[in-house]
Amino acid sequence: MITTEPARGSLLAIEPMDARQISRLLQLARRMNPDRPRPLLRGKRVLLLFYEPSTRTRSSFEIAAKSLGAMTTLVLSSGSSIEKGESLLDTGYTLRAVGADVIVIRHPQAGAPLLMASHLDIPVINAGDGMHEHPTQALLDAYTILRHKKTLKGLRIAIIGDIYHSRVARSWMHLLSKFQAQITLCGPPEFLPDVASEFVSGVHITRTIEDAIRAADVVMVLRVQKERLAGVKISLQDYISRYQLTLARLKLARRDALLMHPGPIIRGLELTWEVADCPQSAIVEEVKNGVPLRMAVLAAALGKAN
Ligand code: NCD
């Protein structure tokens, strides 16, 4: 049972945040530069606790922490006492006892970061929890869009692929709808059930990828999350022919449209090789922007945002 409010400084989800809080983090990220390290977090210990695979989220949190002068320790579920059956909370208490000042956690169960933040007195940052949210990914993507577009307001954003199983898509939709972007979702029915009704307004569903992409300012593509399909059977061949992003389909978007994908990308499935490397692709830039954004998130979590 959750007994207390989440620890101060925690970042658990985009949903409860307001546009001002989000804008403040994005502004702070603009002042962060990993090539000009600042000792804002000197002496602080950042615990990276990962119960699921990760490449870009984990490495960028680590580099962000080190760029601010913090120490980092990585704990993976395999090779730790988690394998021996230690509970999530006992793992949290252990990491607190060894001196963690902040815990960054990725977990397969929705709500795991909230549970931890509700029982510890140090901030907890959600690095992706089940099918719930991945707030720092949405923040770094908003940061990336705003390096190319003046405002999120009124932007036409197409989100294509496995939306239902995607915590990134949930965080994107919460964030983008707070800034009045126009969101269009597209994917097979197995990947969309009821997802638009979770959001207040500004989210539409289209049947064909062509309709979704036409005149879009931003095209966001998602991976088919095979590990979360649990019983859902889809034909990959069929998926590719209906929903794969090809250069011909991308041409329907505005000429200055941005192509985004949170990664990992599976070339030849949700997008073609050429699309992944085309000039409109911001995929590598998103990864790069993850570092200053996560520097801002860590600094804010530890009250060093000035
Ligand atoms: C995503 C994740 O793990 O939620 N990746 C990421 O962190 N950039 C998306 C995915 O796994 O498809």
Coordinates of C-alpha atoms and ligand atoms in Angstrom, one line a residue:
M1 CA 0.0 0.0 0.0
I2 CA 1.2 3.5 -0.8
T3 CA 1.4 5.4 2.5
T4 CA 2.9 8.7 1.6
E5 CA 3.3 11.3 -1.1
P6 CA 6.1 10.5 -3.6
A7 CA 9.5 11.8 -2.5
R8 CA 10.1 15.5 -3.4
G9 CA 11.9 16.0 -6.7
S10 CA 10.6 12.7 -8.2
L11 CA 9.7 12.6 -11.9
L12 CA 7.2 9.8 -12.4
A13 CA 5.0 10.8 -15.3
I14 CA 4.0 13.6 -17.6
E15 CA 0.3 13.2 -16.9
P16 CA 0.3 15.2 -13.6
M17 CA 2.6 17.9 -14.8
D18 CA 1.4 21.2 -16.1
A19 CA 2.7 23.0 -19.2
R20 CA 4.7 25.5 -17.0
Q21 CA 6.6 22.7 -15.2
I22 CA 7.4 21.1 -18.5
S23 CA 8.6 24.3 -20.1
R24 CA 10.8 25.0 -17.1
L25 CA 12.6 21.7 -17.6
L26 CA 13.0 22.3 -21.3
Q27 CA 14.5 25.7 -20.7
L28 CA 16.9 24.3 -18.1
A29 CA 17.9 21.6 -20.7
R30 CA 18.8 24.4 -23.1
R31 CA 21.4 25.6 -20.6
M32 CA 23.0 22.2 -20.2
N33 CA 25.9 21.0 -22.3
P34 CA 27.7 17.8 -21.7
D35 CA 30.7 19.2 -23.5
R36 CA 31.0 21.9 -20.9
P37 CA 30.6 19.9 -17.7
R38 CA 29.4 21.7 -14.6
P39 CA 29.9 20.4 -11.1
L40 CA 26.3 21.1 -10.0
L41 CA 25.9 17.6 -8.6
R42 CA 29.4 17.1 -7.2
G43 CA 29.5 14.5 -4.5
K44 CA 26.0 13.2 -5.3
R45 CA 25.3 9.5 -6.0
V46 CA 23.0 8.6 -8.8
L47 CA 21.8 5.0 -8.7
L48 CA 20.7 3.6 -12.1
L49 CA 18.4 0.6 -11.4
F50 CA 17.4 -1.2 -14.6
Y51 CA 15.1 -4.2 -14.6
E52 CA 14.8 -4.1 -18.4
P53 CA 17.1 -3.7 -21.4
S54 CA 18.2 -0.2 -22.2
T55 CA 20.9 1.4 -24.4
R56 CA 20.2 5.1 -24.9
T57 CA 18.2 5.8 -21.8
R58 CA 20.7 4.2 -19.5
S59 CA 23.9 5.6 -21.1
S60 CA 22.5 9.1 -21.4
F61 CA 21.4 9.2 -17.8
E62 CA 24.9 8.0 -16.8
I63 CA 26.7 10.6 -19.0
A64 CA 24.3 13.3 -17.9
A65 CA 25.0 12.5 -14.2
K66 CA 28.8 12.4 -14.8
S67 CA 28.7 15.7 -16.8
L68 CA 27.3 17.3 -13.6
G69 CA 30.0 15.8 -11.4
A70 CA 27.9 13.1 -9.8
M71 CA 29.0 9.5 -9.2
T72 CA 26.9 6.8 -10.8
T73 CA 26.3 3.1 -9.9
L74 CA 24.5 0.8 -12.2
V75 CA 22.4 -2.1 -10.8
L76 CA 20.9 -4.5 -13.3
S77 CA 18.3 -7.1 -12.3
S78 CA 20.4 -9.8 -13.7
G79 CA 23.5 -10.4 -11.5
S80 CA 21.9 -8.5 -8.5
S81 CA 19.9 -9.8 -5.4
I82 CA 16.8 -9.1 -7.5
E83 CA 17.5 -12.5 -9.0
K84 CA 17.4 -14.0 -5.5
G85 CA 13.9 -12.7 -5.0
E86 CA 14.6 -9.4 -3.2
S87 CA 11.5 -7.2 -3.5
L88 CA 11.4 -3.8 -5.3
L89 CA 11.1 -1.9 -2.0
D90 CA 13.9 -3.8 -0.3
T91 CA 16.1 -3.1 -3.2
G92 CA 15.2 0.6 -2.9
Y93 CA 15.9 0.6 0.9
T94 CA 19.3 -1.1 0.1
L95 CA 20.3 1.5 -2.4
R96 CA 19.3 4.3 -0.1
A97 CA 21.4 2.7 2.7
V98 CA 24.5 2.6 0.5
G99 CA 24.1 6.3 0.0
A100 CA 22.0 6.9 -3.1
D101 CA 20.8 10.5 -3.5
V102 CA 18.5 9.8 -6.4
I103 CA 17.3 6.6 -8.1
V104 CA 16.7 6.3 -11.8
I105 CA 14.5 3.2 -12.4
R106 CA 13.3 1.2 -15.4
H107 CA 10.9 -1.5 -14.5
P108 CA 8.5 -3.8 -16.5
Q109 CA 5.6 -3.1 -14.1
A110 CA 3.6 0.1 -14.4
G111 CA 3.7 2.0 -11.1
A112 CA 7.0 0.6 -9.9
P113 CA 8.7 4.0 -9.7
L114 CA 5.7 5.5 -7.9
L115 CA 5.8 2.7 -5.3
M116 CA 9.5 3.3 -4.7
A117 CA 9.1 7.1 -4.6
S118 CA 6.2 6.7 -2.0
H119 CA 8.4 4.8 0.4
L120 CA 11.8 6.5 0.0
D121 CA 12.9 10.0 1.0
I122 CA 15.1 10.5 -2.1
P123 CA 13.8 11.5 -5.6
V124 CA 13.0 8.7 -8.0
I125 CA 13.0 9.2 -11.7
N126 CA 11.0 7.0 -14.0
A127 CA 13.1 5.7 -16.9
G128 CA 10.1 3.7 -18.3
D129 CA 7.6 1.6 -16.4
G130 CA 5.7 -1.1 -18.2
M131 CA 3.1 0.3 -20.5
H132 CA 2.6 3.4 -18.4
E133 CA 5.0 6.2 -19.1
H134 CA 8.5 7.2 -20.1
P135 CA 8.5 10.9 -19.2
T136 CA 12.1 11.8 -20.0
Q137 CA 11.7 10.4 -23.5
A138 CA 8.7 12.6 -24.1
L139 CA 10.6 15.6 -22.7
L140 CA 13.6 15.0 -24.9
D141 CA 11.4 14.7 -27.9
A142 CA 9.6 17.9 -27.1
Y143 CA 13.1 19.5 -26.7
T144 CA 14.0 18.1 -30.1
I145 CA 10.9 19.3 -31.9
L146 CA 11.4 22.8 -30.4
R147 CA 14.9 23.0 -32.0
H148 CA 13.1 22.8 -35.4
K149 CA 9.7 24.3 -34.8
K150 CA 8.7 27.6 -33.0
T151 CA 5.9 26.1 -30.9
L152 CA 4.1 22.8 -30.3
K153 CA 0.8 24.6 -30.4
G154 CA -1.2 23.5 -33.4
L155 CA 1.5 21.2 -34.8
R156 CA 0.2 18.3 -36.7
I157 CA 1.8 15.2 -35.2
A158 CA 1.3 11.7 -36.6
I159 CA 2.1 8.8 -34.3
I160 CA 2.3 5.5 -36.2
G161 CA 2.7 1.9 -35.0
D162 CA 2.3 0.0 -31.7
I163 CA 0.8 2.8 -29.7
Y164 CA -1.2 0.7 -27.2
H165 CA 1.9 -1.1 -25.8
S166 CA 4.1 2.0 -25.8
R167 CA 4.8 3.9 -22.7
V168 CA 6.6 6.5 -24.9
A169 CA 3.4 7.1 -26.9
R170 CA 1.4 7.7 -23.6
S171 CA 4.0 10.2 -22.4
W172 CA 4.1 11.9 -25.8
M173 CA 0.3 12.2 -25.9
H174 CA 0.0 13.6 -22.5
L175 CA 2.8 16.1 -23.2
L176 CA 1.6 17.1 -26.7
S177 CA -2.0 17.5 -25.7
K178 CA -1.0 19.9 -22.8
F179 CA 0.5 22.1 -25.5
Q180 CA -2.5 21.9 -27.9
A181 CA -0.7 19.9 -30.7
Q182 CA -3.0 18.0 -33.1
I183 CA -2.3 14.3 -32.7
T184 CA -3.3 11.7 -35.2
L185 CA -2.8 8.0 -34.3
C186 CA -2.5 5.2 -36.8
G187 CA -1.9 1.5 -36.5
P188 CA -3.7 -1.8 -36.7
P189 CA -6.7 -2.1 -34.3
E190 CA -4.7 -4.5 -32.0
F191 CA -2.3 -1.6 -31.4
L192 CA -4.9 1.1 -30.7
P193 CA -7.6 -0.2 -28.4
D194 CA -9.3 2.7 -26.7
V195 CA -6.0 4.5 -26.5
A196 CA -7.4 7.8 -27.7
S197 CA -10.2 7.8 -25.1
E198 CA -7.6 8.0 -22.4
F199 CA -6.9 11.6 -23.5
V200 CA -9.1 14.6 -23.1
S201 CA -8.9 16.2 -26.5
G202 CA -7.0 16.7 -29.6
V203 CA -6.3 13.0 -30.4
H204 CA -7.7 11.5 -33.6
I205 CA -7.5 8.0 -35.1
T206 CA -7.1 7.4 -38.8
R207 CA -7.3 4.1 -40.7
T208 CA -4.6 4.6 -43.3
I209 CA -1.0 5.7 -42.8
E210 CA -1.4 8.0 -45.8
D211 CA -4.2 9.9 -44.1
A212 CA -2.2 10.1 -40.9
I213 CA 0.9 11.5 -42.6
R214 CA -0.7 13.9 -45.1
A215 CA 0.4 17.4 -44.1
A216 CA 2.0 16.3 -40.9
D217 CA 4.7 18.5 -39.3
V218 CA 6.1 15.6 -37.3
V219 CA 5.9 11.9 -38.0
M220 CA 6.6 9.7 -34.9
V221 CA 7.1 6.0 -35.5
L222 CA 7.1 3.3 -32.9
R223 CA 8.6 -0.2 -32.7
V224 CA 6.4 -3.2 -32.7
Q225 CA 6.9 -4.3 -29.1
K226 CA 7.1 -8.0 -29.5
E227 CA 7.9 -8.5 -25.8
R228 CA 4.6 -6.9 -24.7
L229 CA 2.2 -8.5 -27.3
A230 CA 1.0 -11.2 -24.9
G231 CA -1.3 -13.2 -27.1
V232 CA -1.9 -10.5 -29.7
K233 CA -1.2 -12.1 -33.1
I234 CA -0.3 -9.9 -36.0
S235 CA 1.2 -10.7 -39.4
L236 CA 4.4 -8.8 -39.8
Q237 CA 4.1 -9.0 -43.5
D238 CA 0.7 -7.4 -43.4
Y239 CA 2.0 -4.8 -40.9
I240 CA 4.8 -3.9 -43.2
S241 CA 2.6 -3.5 -46.2
R242 CA 0.1 -1.3 -44.4
Y243 CA 2.0 0.6 -41.8
Q244 CA 5.8 0.6 -42.7
L245 CA 7.1 4.2 -43.1
T246 CA 8.6 4.4 -46.6
L247 CA 10.1 7.4 -48.4
A248 CA 7.0 7.5 -50.7
R249 CA 4.7 7.7 -47.6
L250 CA 6.9 10.3 -45.8
K251 CA 6.7 12.5 -48.9
L252 CA 3.0 13.1 -48.1
A253 CA 4.1 15.0 -45.0
R254 CA 5.1 18.7 -45.1
R255 CA 8.4 19.3 -46.8
D256 CA 9.9 20.4 -43.6
A257 CA 8.4 17.5 -41.5
L258 CA 10.6 15.8 -38.9
L259 CA 10.8 12.1 -38.6
M260 CA 11.2 10.8 -35.0
H261 CA 11.5 7.4 -33.3
P262 CA 12.4 6.8 -29.7
G263 CA 14.5 3.8 -30.7
P264 CA 15.5 1.1 -30.8
I265 CA 14.6 1.1 -34.5
I266 CA 14.1 -2.1 -36.4
R267 CA 15.0 -1.3 -40.0
G268 CA 12.9 -3.1 -42.5
L269 CA 9.9 -3.4 -40.1
E270 CA 8.4 -0.2 -38.9
L271 CA 10.5 1.9 -41.3
T272 CA 12.7 1.3 -44.3
W273 CA 16.5 1.6 -44.3
E274 CA 16.3 4.8 -46.5
V275 CA 13.8 6.4 -44.2
A276 CA 15.9 5.8 -41.1
D277 CA 18.8 7.7 -42.7
C278 CA 16.9 10.4 -44.7
P279 CA 17.7 14.1 -44.2
Q280 CA 14.4 14.6 -42.3
S281 CA 15.3 11.9 -39.7
A282 CA 15.9 13.3 -36.2
I283 CA 16.5 9.9 -34.8
V284 CA 20.1 10.4 -33.9
E285 CA 19.5 13.9 -32.7
E286 CA 16.8 12.6 -30.3
V287 CA 19.4 10.4 -28.7
K288 CA 21.9 13.2 -28.5
N289 CA 19.4 15.6 -26.9
G290 CA 18.7 12.9 -24.2
V291 CA 21.9 14.0 -22.5
P292 CA 21.2 17.7 -21.8
L293 CA 17.6 16.9 -21.1
R294 CA 18.5 14.3 -18.5
M295 CA 21.1 16.7 -17.0
A296 CA 18.2 19.1 -16.5
V297 CA 16.0 16.4 -14.9
L298 CA 18.7 15.2 -12.5
A299 CA 19.6 18.8 -11.5
A300 CA 16.0 19.6 -10.9
A301 CA 15.4 16.4 -9.0
L302 CA 18.2 17.3 -6.6
G303 CA 17.2 21.0 -6.3
K304 CA 20.1 22.3 -8.3
A305 CA 18.2 23.8 -11.1
N306 CA 19.6 27.4 -10.9
Ligands
NCD1 C1 11.7 2.8 -25.6 C2 11.4 2.1 -24.3 O1 12.1 1.3 -23.8 O2 10.3 2.5 -23.7 N1 13.0 3.0 -25.8 C3 13.6 4.1 -25.3 O3 13.7 4.2 -24.1 N2 14.1 5.1 -26.1 C4 10.9 2.3 -26.7 C5 10.9 0.8 -27.2 O4 11.5 0.0 -26.5 O5 10.4 0.6 -28.3

